[in-house]
Short mmCIF file of C-alpha atoms in Angstrom, two decimals:
data_model
loop_
_atom_site.label_atom_id
_atom_site.label_comp_id
_atom_site.label_asym_id
_atom_site.label_seq_id
_atom_site.Cartn_x
_atom_site.Cartn_y
_atom_site.Cartn_z
CA UNK A 1 141.97 86.44 122.08
CA UNK A 2 138.42 86.10 123.38
CA UNK A 3 136.71 83.13 121.67
CA UNK A 4 133.51 85.15 121.24
CA UNK A 5 135.26 87.60 118.92
CA UNK A 6 135.22 85.29 115.89
CA UNK A 7 133.33 82.34 114.44
CA UNK A 8 135.06 80.44 111.66
CA UNK A 9 131.99 78.40 110.67
CA UNK A 10 129.87 81.54 110.17
CA UNK A 11 132.58 83.06 107.98
CA UNK A 12 132.78 79.89 105.86
CA UNK A 13 128.97 79.77 105.48
CA UNK A 14 128.76 83.38 104.31
CA UNK A 15 131.55 82.95 101.75
CA UNK A 16 129.98 79.68 100.56
CA UNK A 17 126.62 81.47 100.11
CA UNK A 18 128.24 84.16 97.97
CA UNK A 19 129.95 81.60 95.72
CA UNK A 20 126.75 79.57 95.25
CA UNK A 21 124.55 82.71 94.82
CA UNK A 22 126.80 85.54 93.51
CA UNK A 23 123.84 87.97 93.19
CA UNK A 24 123.92 88.36 96.98
CA UNK A 25 127.35 90.00 96.89
CA UNK A 26 126.11 93.39 95.67
CA UNK A 27 124.01 93.65 98.78
CA UNK A 28 126.55 92.28 101.25
CA UNK A 29 129.54 94.24 99.94
CA UNK A 30 128.13 97.47 101.43
CA UNK A 31 127.94 95.83 104.87
CA UNK A 32 131.13 93.73 105.04
CA UNK A 33 134.77 94.72 104.58
CA UNK A 34 137.68 92.37 103.93
CA UNK A 35 139.12 92.95 107.41
CA UNK A 36 135.85 91.94 109.07
CA UNK A 37 136.85 88.28 108.45
CA UNK A 38 139.08 86.76 111.11
CA UNK A 39 141.07 84.22 109.06
CA UNK A 40 143.55 85.75 106.55
CA UNK A 41 142.55 83.11 103.99
CA UNK A 42 138.92 84.22 104.28
CA UNK A 43 140.00 87.84 103.86
CA UNK A 44 141.87 86.94 100.65
CA UNK A 45 138.93 85.00 99.19
CA UNK A 46 136.51 87.88 99.95
CA UNK A 47 138.95 90.36 98.35
CA UNK A 48 139.20 88.14 95.25
CA UNK A 49 135.40 88.06 94.96
CA UNK A 50 135.33 91.87 95.22
CA UNK A 51 137.96 92.15 92.45
CA UNK A 52 136.14 89.75 90.11
CA UNK A 53 132.87 91.63 90.59
CA UNK A 54 134.55 94.92 89.68
CA UNK A 55 136.00 93.27 86.55
CA UNK A 56 132.56 91.88 85.67
CA UNK A 57 133.92 88.34 85.77
CA UNK A 58 132.18 85.20 87.06
CA UNK A 59 132.30 84.51 90.80
CA UNK A 60 133.00 80.80 90.88
CA UNK A 61 135.61 78.35 92.16
CA UNK A 62 137.83 78.48 89.05
CA UNK A 63 138.03 82.26 88.70
CA UNK A 64 138.55 82.77 92.45
CA UNK A 65 141.37 80.23 92.51
CA UNK A 66 142.96 81.80 89.42
CA UNK A 67 142.91 85.27 90.97
CA UNK A 68 144.35 84.00 94.27
CA UNK A 69 147.17 82.14 92.48
CA UNK A 70 147.99 85.31 90.53
CA UNK A 71 148.30 87.17 93.86
CA UNK A 72 150.18 84.19 95.36
CA UNK A 73 147.61 83.86 98.16
CA UNK A 74 145.78 80.67 97.19
CA UNK A 75 145.03 78.35 100.19
CA UNK A 76 143.60 75.13 98.75
CA UNK A 77 142.52 73.74 102.16
CA UNK A 78 140.62 76.94 103.07
CA UNK A 79 138.99 76.95 99.65
CA UNK A 80 137.85 73.33 99.99
CA UNK A 81 136.46 74.05 103.48
CA UNK A 82 134.37 76.91 102.11
CA UNK A 83 133.07 74.91 99.15
CA UNK A 84 132.05 72.07 101.49
CA UNK A 85 130.28 74.41 103.95
CA UNK A 86 126.48 74.65 103.80
CA UNK A 87 125.28 77.91 102.22
CA UNK A 88 123.00 80.09 104.36
CA UNK A 89 119.37 80.53 103.31
CA UNK A 90 118.83 84.00 101.75
CA UNK A 91 116.40 84.94 104.53
CA UNK A 92 119.04 84.25 107.23
CA UNK A 93 122.27 85.46 105.67
CA UNK A 94 121.84 89.00 106.95
CA UNK A 95 121.91 87.72 110.55
CA UNK A 96 125.18 85.91 109.80
CA UNK A 97 126.67 89.09 108.33
CA UNK A 98 125.78 91.07 111.47
CA UNK A 99 127.57 88.43 113.59
CA UNK A 100 130.76 88.76 111.53
CA UNK A 101 130.57 92.55 111.72
CA UNK A 102 130.02 92.52 115.50
CA UNK A 103 132.98 90.18 116.06
CA UNK A 104 135.19 92.38 113.89
CA UNK A 105 134.37 95.54 115.90
CA UNK A 106 134.87 93.73 119.21
CA UNK A 107 138.31 92.54 118.06
CA UNK A 108 139.30 96.08 117.18
CA UNK A 109 138.07 97.38 120.55
CA UNK A 110 139.99 94.64 122.34
CA UNK A 111 143.19 95.43 120.48
CA UNK A 112 142.92 99.19 121.06
CA UNK A 113 142.30 98.59 124.77
CA UNK A 114 145.57 96.63 124.95
CA UNK A 115 147.40 99.41 123.13
CA UNK A 116 146.00 101.97 125.54
CA UNK A 117 147.35 100.02 128.51
CA UNK A 118 150.89 100.37 127.17
CA UNK A 119 150.68 103.95 125.92
CA UNK A 120 148.14 106.70 126.56
CA UNK A 121 146.96 108.21 123.26
CA UNK A 122 144.03 110.55 122.65
CA UNK A 123 143.62 109.29 119.10
CA UNK A 124 143.25 105.76 120.43
CA UNK A 125 140.55 106.92 122.85
CA UNK A 126 138.69 108.71 120.03
CA UNK A 127 138.87 105.57 117.91
CA UNK A 128 137.46 103.51 120.77
CA UNK A 129 134.45 105.84 121.04
CA UNK A 130 133.89 105.56 117.28
CA UNK A 131 133.99 101.78 117.45
CA UNK A 132 131.56 101.67 120.36
CA UNK A 133 129.10 103.85 118.44
CA UNK A 134 129.55 101.63 115.41
CA UNK A 135 128.94 98.54 117.53
CA UNK A 136 125.70 100.02 118.86
CA UNK A 137 124.53 100.75 115.32
CA UNK A 138 125.05 97.17 114.07
CA UNK A 139 121.62 96.11 115.33
CA UNK A 140 120.12 98.95 113.34
CA UNK A 141 121.62 97.76 110.06
CA UNK A 142 118.93 97.00 107.53
CA UNK A 143 119.28 94.53 104.76
CA UNK A 144 119.08 96.03 101.30
CA UNK A 145 116.84 93.89 99.19
CA UNK A 146 117.48 93.35 95.50
CA UNK A 147 115.64 95.27 92.80
CA UNK A 148 114.14 92.02 91.52
CA UNK A 149 112.63 91.23 94.90
CA UNK A 150 111.19 94.74 95.05
CA UNK A 151 109.65 94.32 91.61
CA UNK A 152 108.15 91.00 92.74
CA UNK A 153 106.61 92.78 95.70
CA UNK A 154 105.27 95.59 93.51
CA UNK A 155 103.52 93.05 91.31
CA UNK A 156 101.46 91.95 94.33
CA UNK A 157 100.23 95.48 95.07
CA UNK A 158 99.84 96.77 91.52
CA UNK A 159 96.50 98.08 90.28
CA UNK A 160 94.06 95.27 89.54
CA UNK A 161 93.04 96.03 85.96
CA UNK A 162 90.03 93.71 85.87
CA UNK A 163 88.71 94.97 89.20
CA UNK A 164 88.85 98.60 88.07
CA UNK A 165 87.55 97.77 84.59
CA UNK A 166 84.50 95.98 85.99
CA UNK A 167 83.81 98.55 88.73
CA UNK A 168 80.26 99.91 88.55
CA UNK A 169 79.75 103.55 89.45
CA UNK A 170 76.51 104.20 91.30
CA UNK A 171 74.61 106.95 93.08
CA UNK A 172 72.57 106.42 96.20
CA UNK A 173 70.88 109.56 95.00
CA UNK A 174 71.66 111.09 91.60
CA UNK A 175 74.23 113.90 91.58
CA UNK A 176 74.28 113.86 95.38
CA UNK A 177 75.38 110.77 97.34
CA UNK A 178 77.88 108.51 95.53
CA UNK A 179 78.15 104.82 96.36
CA UNK A 180 81.36 103.49 97.97
CA UNK A 181 82.63 107.01 98.70
CA UNK A 182 82.86 109.28 101.76
CA UNK A 183 80.48 112.27 101.86
CA UNK A 184 80.43 115.04 104.47
CA UNK A 185 77.36 117.09 105.34
CA UNK A 186 78.12 120.06 107.59
CA UNK A 187 75.47 122.34 109.05
CA UNK A 188 74.81 124.83 111.84
CA UNK A 189 72.98 123.47 114.89
CA UNK A 190 69.25 122.81 114.48
CA UNK A 191 69.38 122.77 110.68
CA UNK A 192 67.88 119.32 110.20
CA UNK A 193 71.03 117.41 109.26
CA UNK A 194 70.08 114.34 111.33
CA UNK A 195 66.55 114.38 109.95
CA UNK A 196 67.57 114.61 106.30
CA UNK A 197 70.46 112.17 106.68
CA UNK A 198 68.23 109.55 108.24
CA UNK A 199 65.59 110.12 105.58
CA UNK A 200 68.07 109.77 102.71
CA UNK A 201 69.65 106.69 104.30
CA UNK A 202 66.33 104.97 104.84
CA UNK A 203 65.15 105.76 101.34
CA UNK A 204 68.35 104.32 99.89
CA UNK A 205 67.65 101.06 101.72
CA UNK A 206 63.94 100.90 100.86
CA UNK A 207 64.67 101.56 97.18
CA UNK A 208 67.25 98.76 97.07
CA UNK A 209 70.18 101.08 96.46
CA UNK A 210 71.90 99.79 99.57
CA UNK A 211 71.71 96.41 101.28
CA UNK A 212 71.76 97.68 104.87
CA UNK A 213 72.04 100.98 106.76
CA UNK A 214 74.15 101.25 109.92
CA UNK A 215 73.26 104.54 111.64
CA UNK A 216 75.70 105.36 114.47
CA UNK A 217 74.05 108.09 116.53
CA UNK A 218 76.35 109.58 119.16
CA UNK A 219 74.61 112.94 119.13
CA UNK A 220 70.93 112.55 119.98
CA UNK A 221 69.35 111.41 123.23
CA UNK A 222 66.84 108.58 123.54
CA UNK A 223 64.18 111.17 124.37
CA UNK A 224 64.86 112.91 121.05
CA UNK A 225 64.65 109.59 119.21
CA UNK A 226 61.30 108.88 120.86
CA UNK A 227 59.96 112.35 120.09
CA UNK A 228 60.83 111.93 116.41
CA UNK A 229 59.42 108.38 116.32
CA UNK A 230 62.70 107.10 114.90
CA UNK A 231 62.30 103.93 116.99
CA UNK A 232 59.02 103.11 115.21
CA UNK A 233 60.54 103.68 111.79
CA UNK A 234 63.49 101.42 112.62
CA UNK A 235 61.17 98.76 114.04
CA UNK A 236 59.14 98.68 110.82
CA UNK A 237 62.28 98.61 108.65
CA UNK A 238 64.58 96.54 110.85
CA UNK A 239 65.37 94.12 108.03
CA UNK A 240 67.60 96.72 106.42
CA UNK A 241 68.48 99.30 109.07
CA UNK A 242 70.40 99.19 112.34
CA UNK A 243 70.25 102.29 114.54
CA UNK A 244 72.86 102.30 117.32
CA UNK A 245 72.63 105.00 119.99
CA UNK A 246 75.89 105.18 121.89
CA UNK A 247 78.19 107.71 123.48
CA UNK A 248 80.80 105.12 124.55
CA UNK A 249 84.04 104.83 122.61
CA UNK A 250 84.44 101.09 123.23
CA UNK A 251 80.98 100.32 121.83
CA UNK A 252 81.64 102.38 118.71
CA UNK A 253 85.06 100.79 118.19
CA UNK A 254 83.59 97.31 118.60
CA UNK A 255 81.02 97.96 115.86
CA UNK A 256 83.65 99.36 113.51
CA UNK A 257 86.10 96.52 114.21
CA UNK A 258 83.38 93.94 113.59
CA UNK A 259 82.54 95.70 110.32
CA UNK A 260 86.04 96.03 108.81
CA UNK A 261 86.56 92.28 109.14
CA UNK A 262 83.81 91.68 106.57
CA UNK A 263 82.77 92.44 103.01
CA UNK A 264 80.66 95.61 103.32
CA UNK A 265 79.55 95.92 99.72
CA UNK A 266 76.12 97.50 99.68
CA UNK A 267 76.31 98.89 103.23
CA UNK A 268 75.73 102.53 104.16
CA UNK A 269 77.29 103.86 107.39
CA UNK A 270 76.06 107.17 108.82
CA UNK A 271 78.12 108.90 111.56
CA UNK A 272 76.03 111.41 113.52
CA UNK A 273 77.88 113.57 114.25
CA UNK A 274 81.58 113.08 113.63
CA UNK A 275 82.74 115.26 116.56
CA UNK A 276 81.38 112.64 118.97
CA UNK A 277 83.74 110.00 117.58
CA UNK A 278 86.93 111.80 118.63
CA UNK A 279 86.96 110.96 122.36
CA UNK A 280 89.93 113.00 123.56
CA UNK A 281 91.31 113.85 120.12
CA UNK A 282 91.41 117.38 118.76
CA UNK A 283 89.28 118.08 115.68
CA UNK A 284 91.49 121.10 114.89
CA UNK A 285 94.62 118.99 114.43
CA UNK A 286 95.24 117.21 111.13
CA UNK A 287 96.92 114.29 112.87
CA UNK A 288 93.95 113.62 115.15
CA UNK A 289 91.35 114.11 112.42
CA UNK A 290 93.27 111.72 110.16
CA UNK A 291 93.05 109.00 112.83
CA UNK A 292 89.26 109.21 112.78
CA UNK A 293 89.05 109.55 109.00
CA UNK A 294 91.23 106.45 108.59
CA UNK A 295 88.51 104.43 110.30
CA UNK A 296 85.99 105.73 107.78
CA UNK A 297 88.38 104.90 104.94
CA UNK A 298 88.78 101.35 106.29
CA UNK A 299 85.01 100.88 106.04
CA UNK A 300 84.97 102.37 102.55
CA UNK A 301 87.81 100.10 101.43
CA UNK A 302 85.66 97.14 102.48
CA UNK A 303 82.93 98.30 100.09
CA UNK A 304 80.77 100.58 102.28
CA UNK A 305 79.37 104.03 101.52
CA UNK A 306 80.09 106.58 104.26
CA UNK A 307 78.01 109.63 105.17
CA UNK A 308 79.21 111.66 108.14
CA UNK A 309 77.56 114.69 109.68
CA UNK A 310 79.57 117.62 110.94
CA UNK A 311 79.10 121.11 112.35
CA UNK A 312 79.95 124.44 110.76
CA UNK A 313 81.92 127.22 112.39
CA UNK A 314 80.13 129.77 114.52
CA UNK A 315 78.33 132.20 112.20
CA UNK A 316 80.11 135.48 111.44
CA UNK A 317 78.78 138.50 109.63
CA UNK A 318 79.44 138.51 105.86
CA UNK A 319 81.27 135.15 106.10
CA UNK A 320 79.94 132.01 104.43
CA UNK A 321 79.34 128.96 106.60
CA UNK A 322 82.22 126.48 106.53
CA UNK A 323 82.85 123.18 108.28
CA UNK A 324 84.58 123.37 111.65
CA UNK A 325 88.04 122.03 112.45
CA UNK A 326 91.01 120.74 110.49
CA UNK A 327 91.36 120.79 106.70
CA UNK A 328 91.77 116.99 106.89
CA UNK A 329 87.97 116.66 107.04
CA UNK A 330 87.66 118.01 103.52
CA UNK A 331 90.88 116.43 102.23
CA UNK A 332 89.78 112.92 103.20
CA UNK A 333 86.26 113.13 101.75
CA UNK A 334 85.16 112.57 98.17
CA UNK A 335 82.26 115.03 98.20
CA UNK A 336 81.07 117.57 100.76
CA UNK A 337 78.05 119.82 101.32
CA UNK A 338 76.98 122.65 103.59
CA UNK A 339 73.33 122.23 104.66
CA UNK A 340 71.17 125.29 105.26
CA UNK A 341 67.58 125.55 106.44
CA UNK A 342 65.53 128.28 104.77
CA UNK A 343 62.86 129.14 107.33
CA UNK A 344 60.92 131.16 104.78
CA UNK A 345 60.42 128.34 102.27
CA UNK A 346 60.67 125.47 104.78
CA UNK A 347 63.44 123.99 102.61
CA UNK A 348 66.70 122.12 103.20
CA UNK A 349 69.46 123.30 100.83
CA UNK A 350 72.68 121.34 100.28
CA UNK A 351 75.44 123.52 98.78
CA UNK A 352 78.36 121.56 97.34
CA UNK A 353 81.80 122.66 98.58
CA UNK A 354 83.75 119.71 97.16
CA UNK A 355 83.00 117.46 94.20
CA UNK A 356 85.72 114.91 93.46
CA UNK A 357 83.65 111.89 92.47
CA UNK A 358 80.58 111.98 90.24
CA UNK A 359 78.65 114.79 88.60
CA UNK A 360 77.74 116.52 91.86
CA UNK A 361 75.20 119.38 92.03
CA UNK A 362 73.59 121.53 94.70
CA UNK A 363 70.37 119.96 96.04
CA UNK A 364 67.23 121.28 97.74
CA UNK A 365 64.30 119.50 99.42
CA UNK A 366 61.05 120.07 101.22
CA UNK A 367 60.05 117.70 103.99
CA UNK A 368 56.56 116.49 104.84
CA UNK A 369 56.73 115.46 108.50
CA UNK A 370 53.26 113.88 108.41
CA UNK A 371 53.79 111.56 105.46
CA UNK A 372 57.58 111.40 105.80
CA UNK A 373 58.04 112.56 102.20
CA UNK A 374 61.23 114.31 101.13
CA UNK A 375 60.69 116.12 97.81
CA UNK A 376 63.29 117.70 95.60
CA UNK A 377 62.73 121.24 94.37
CA UNK A 378 64.77 123.66 92.30
CA UNK A 379 67.59 125.20 94.32
CA UNK A 380 66.74 128.71 93.16
CA UNK A 381 63.17 128.26 94.43
CA UNK A 382 64.37 126.78 97.72
CA UNK A 383 66.67 129.74 98.41
CA UNK A 384 64.02 132.43 98.05
CA UNK A 385 63.72 134.74 101.02
CA UNK A 386 60.51 136.47 102.02
CA UNK A 387 61.87 139.65 100.46
CA UNK A 388 62.67 137.80 97.22
CA UNK A 389 59.11 136.50 97.02
CA UNK A 390 57.72 139.97 97.64
CA UNK A 391 59.83 141.41 94.81
CA UNK A 392 58.75 138.60 92.48
CA UNK A 393 55.08 139.20 93.27
CA UNK A 394 55.51 142.95 92.77
CA UNK A 395 57.19 142.36 89.41
CA UNK A 396 54.49 139.93 88.28
CA UNK A 397 51.76 142.41 89.19
CA UNK A 398 53.66 145.22 87.43
CA UNK A 399 53.94 143.13 84.25
CA UNK A 400 50.24 142.27 84.40
CA UNK A 401 49.20 145.88 84.75
CA UNK A 402 51.52 147.29 82.06
CA UNK A 403 49.89 148.21 78.75
CA UNK A 404 53.18 147.94 76.91
CA UNK A 405 56.12 145.63 77.49
CA UNK A 406 58.28 147.42 80.09
CA UNK A 407 62.04 147.79 79.79
CA UNK A 408 64.51 146.34 82.31
CA UNK A 409 65.07 149.78 83.81
CA UNK A 410 61.33 150.16 84.41
CA UNK A 411 61.11 146.82 86.26
CA UNK A 412 64.15 147.75 88.31
CA UNK A 413 62.84 151.27 89.09
CA UNK A 414 59.50 149.82 90.18
CA UNK A 415 61.25 147.69 92.83
CA UNK A 416 63.71 150.33 94.02
CA UNK A 417 60.92 152.91 94.29
CA UNK A 418 59.18 150.47 96.64
CA UNK A 419 62.30 150.58 98.84
CA UNK A 420 64.05 147.35 97.82
CA UNK A 421 67.87 147.12 97.61
CA UNK A 422 69.23 147.95 94.16
CA UNK A 423 71.49 144.91 93.85
CA UNK A 424 68.84 142.53 95.14
CA UNK A 425 66.31 143.96 92.71
CA UNK A 426 68.71 143.40 89.79
CA UNK A 427 69.36 139.83 90.93
CA UNK A 428 65.66 138.95 91.18
CA UNK A 429 64.94 140.26 87.69
CA UNK A 430 67.93 138.47 86.16
CA UNK A 431 67.51 135.14 87.97
CA UNK A 432 63.86 134.75 86.88
CA UNK A 433 64.37 135.46 83.19
CA UNK A 434 63.01 132.50 81.28
CA UNK A 435 61.25 131.19 84.39
CA UNK A 436 58.61 133.75 85.33
CA UNK A 437 59.11 136.32 82.58
CA UNK A 438 60.73 136.51 79.15
CA UNK A 439 62.29 139.37 77.26
CA UNK A 440 62.77 140.35 73.63
CA UNK A 441 64.94 143.00 72.03
CA UNK A 442 63.25 146.12 70.70
CA UNK A 443 62.68 149.85 71.07
CA UNK A 444 64.96 152.69 70.08
CA UNK A 445 68.16 151.24 71.62
CA UNK A 446 67.37 147.55 71.21
CA UNK A 447 66.41 147.39 74.89
CA UNK A 448 65.15 144.32 76.73
CA UNK A 449 61.34 144.37 76.69
CA UNK A 450 59.74 142.08 79.27
CA UNK A 451 56.52 140.08 79.27
CA UNK A 452 55.03 137.66 81.77
CA UNK A 453 55.12 133.95 81.04
CA UNK A 454 51.46 132.92 80.99
CA UNK A 455 51.87 130.06 83.51
CA UNK A 456 53.70 132.32 85.99
CA UNK A 457 51.03 133.50 88.40
CA UNK A 458 52.94 133.46 91.66
CA UNK A 459 56.26 132.73 93.35
CA UNK A 460 55.05 129.51 94.98
CA UNK A 461 57.65 126.71 95.17
CA UNK A 462 57.16 123.86 92.75
CA UNK A 463 58.00 120.25 93.64
CA UNK A 464 60.51 118.91 91.15
CA UNK A 465 60.75 115.31 92.29
CA UNK A 466 59.66 113.14 95.18
CA UNK A 467 62.77 111.59 96.68
CA UNK A 468 61.17 109.22 99.11
CA UNK A 469 57.68 108.60 100.23
CA UNK A 470 56.03 106.90 103.18
CA UNK A 471 59.18 105.69 104.80
CA UNK A 472 57.63 105.32 108.23
CA UNK A 473 54.44 105.56 110.30
CA UNK A 474 52.47 108.74 109.74
CA UNK A 475 53.44 110.28 113.10
CA UNK A 476 55.10 113.67 112.44
CA UNK A 477 58.88 114.05 112.76
CA UNK A 478 60.29 117.53 113.23
CA UNK A 479 63.88 118.73 112.87
CA UNK A 480 65.60 119.76 116.06
CA UNK A 481 65.03 123.49 115.90
CA UNK A 482 63.99 126.25 118.31
CA UNK A 483 60.99 126.89 116.01
CA UNK A 484 59.02 123.77 116.83
CA UNK A 485 56.12 125.06 114.77
CA UNK A 486 58.26 125.19 111.65
CA UNK A 487 55.75 123.34 109.50
CA UNK A 488 52.48 124.42 111.12
CA UNK A 489 51.69 126.90 108.37
CA UNK A 490 52.75 124.58 105.58
CA UNK A 491 49.84 122.93 103.78
CA UNK A 492 51.70 119.72 103.06
CA UNK A 493 52.85 119.39 106.65
CA UNK A 494 49.54 120.05 108.38
CA UNK A 495 47.26 117.31 109.65
CA UNK A 496 44.21 119.61 109.92
CA UNK A 497 41.88 117.63 107.66
CA UNK A 498 38.90 119.86 108.45
CA UNK A 499 40.38 122.92 106.72
CA UNK A 500 39.04 122.89 103.13
CA UNK A 501 41.74 125.24 101.91
CA UNK A 502 44.45 122.92 103.17
CA UNK A 503 42.72 119.87 101.73
CA UNK A 504 42.61 121.61 98.36
CA UNK A 505 46.33 122.42 98.58
CA UNK A 506 47.11 118.83 99.51
CA UNK A 507 45.37 117.52 96.42
CA UNK A 508 47.43 119.90 94.26
CA UNK A 509 50.68 118.66 95.79
CA UNK A 510 49.64 115.03 95.39
CA UNK A 511 48.90 115.61 91.69
CA UNK A 512 52.22 117.36 91.14
CA UNK A 513 54.02 114.43 92.74
CA UNK A 514 52.08 111.87 90.72
CA UNK A 515 52.84 113.68 87.46
CA UNK A 516 56.58 113.64 88.12
CA UNK A 517 58.04 110.21 87.21
CA UNK A 518 60.53 108.72 89.63
CA UNK A 519 63.96 108.29 88.16
CA UNK A 520 65.01 104.73 87.45
CA UNK A 521 68.50 104.14 88.76
CA UNK A 522 70.41 101.07 87.68
CA UNK A 523 72.12 99.66 90.72
CA UNK A 524 75.15 97.37 90.84
CA UNK A 525 74.69 93.77 91.90
CA UNK A 526 75.17 93.60 95.68
#
């Protein structure tokens, strides 16, 4: 017999470990059989332990000896040798078990090889193949850990009650950007997503809602940054904003790796735009998108708020804009918006497509490129098309000129007779009830009778709230759009101080902003 096919000391140590710590037997019994032991005395002792366990009796020296005497197999010397052997540490016993199992298989292979030399037998050959496969699988055996040890582990990863109880929910901007969450803003090209994202990020820092902004720009060129005067804004606000322009994967990874090693509570990270952070990965595959999103989650788990910009699919007729690529983008975000630019009203409209955290609502803003003021307006106002405004003005004039209060059908007929679409006419009348005109019930069939609200003189947009003001030098910043003169006709965007009409309009806007109190937002301690 080959000496490497058994090890008496290992067998004694394993049996000693079971006697001194019987709880280990449940785990080891599924890995070791009686015949895996080389010495017959060791086989008998292991079999006695198995019997006692099945009978729910104690596994100790007295009961083992009693069972062996009953079976007339008691070997006092072997028993004393086992009791005097050093037990194996629980962390190492599995390695000892694998050694015993390996020796047992090798002995069987050796014996079958001898048998095959004397007599050719197909069954013997088949058994040899089985044993070889079993031998190869020994290294893959995994130790089954006890339920108690698993429960101990679970206690270390269980929900921290005090941490969750004391968690403070916060908005970077009410009903829009939620602190310590991941938000996606998707938009068609040249819709102003970089402009509005930078503005919101900078305002959050200036207002104290975040400690520091890290803007990772892998989309825009240095020429674009210069043209928008972003470099001057960052220079003036460098104490709480870092703007990194990079298109190199190693530079981006270095920044992220440096970040995740620290407490990022109070930090806001902006990724512009997310497609530039894939570097060889496919944004249409869930697996690849998840790799990128996991990096964003790592930052969030360290306390940061994440805002990433994304593109929408190519526009198709009668199909709403939707973010491009895999569903994992939406699955791995808390909240998500589609950004649209209304050229008619010069407004940026954020339509919510996912709201998992917070009381999220659609948002709309106007942007003053001269004073760098982003002002919130009502979404319905921001969405008005030129045709909508024309129908509103026509309806207002019709109400003014009517001697009696007209019925709904009369308002509708007035618009359709002018050539406007029937459904659009109905929508304009309905959507402005209580805003520009009211109705009361009356007439022969209790019809709706309409009258103009006295303050409703036009369809001009009204500023609801100033979101941020004077965030940078007064040099104009324009969104990246083919219409570079987007704001030239807008009174609040013009710098023509010699035009009295514009000056008058500016004073009206300034008063409306002053009369609207800024919301006070209680922020968590950073």
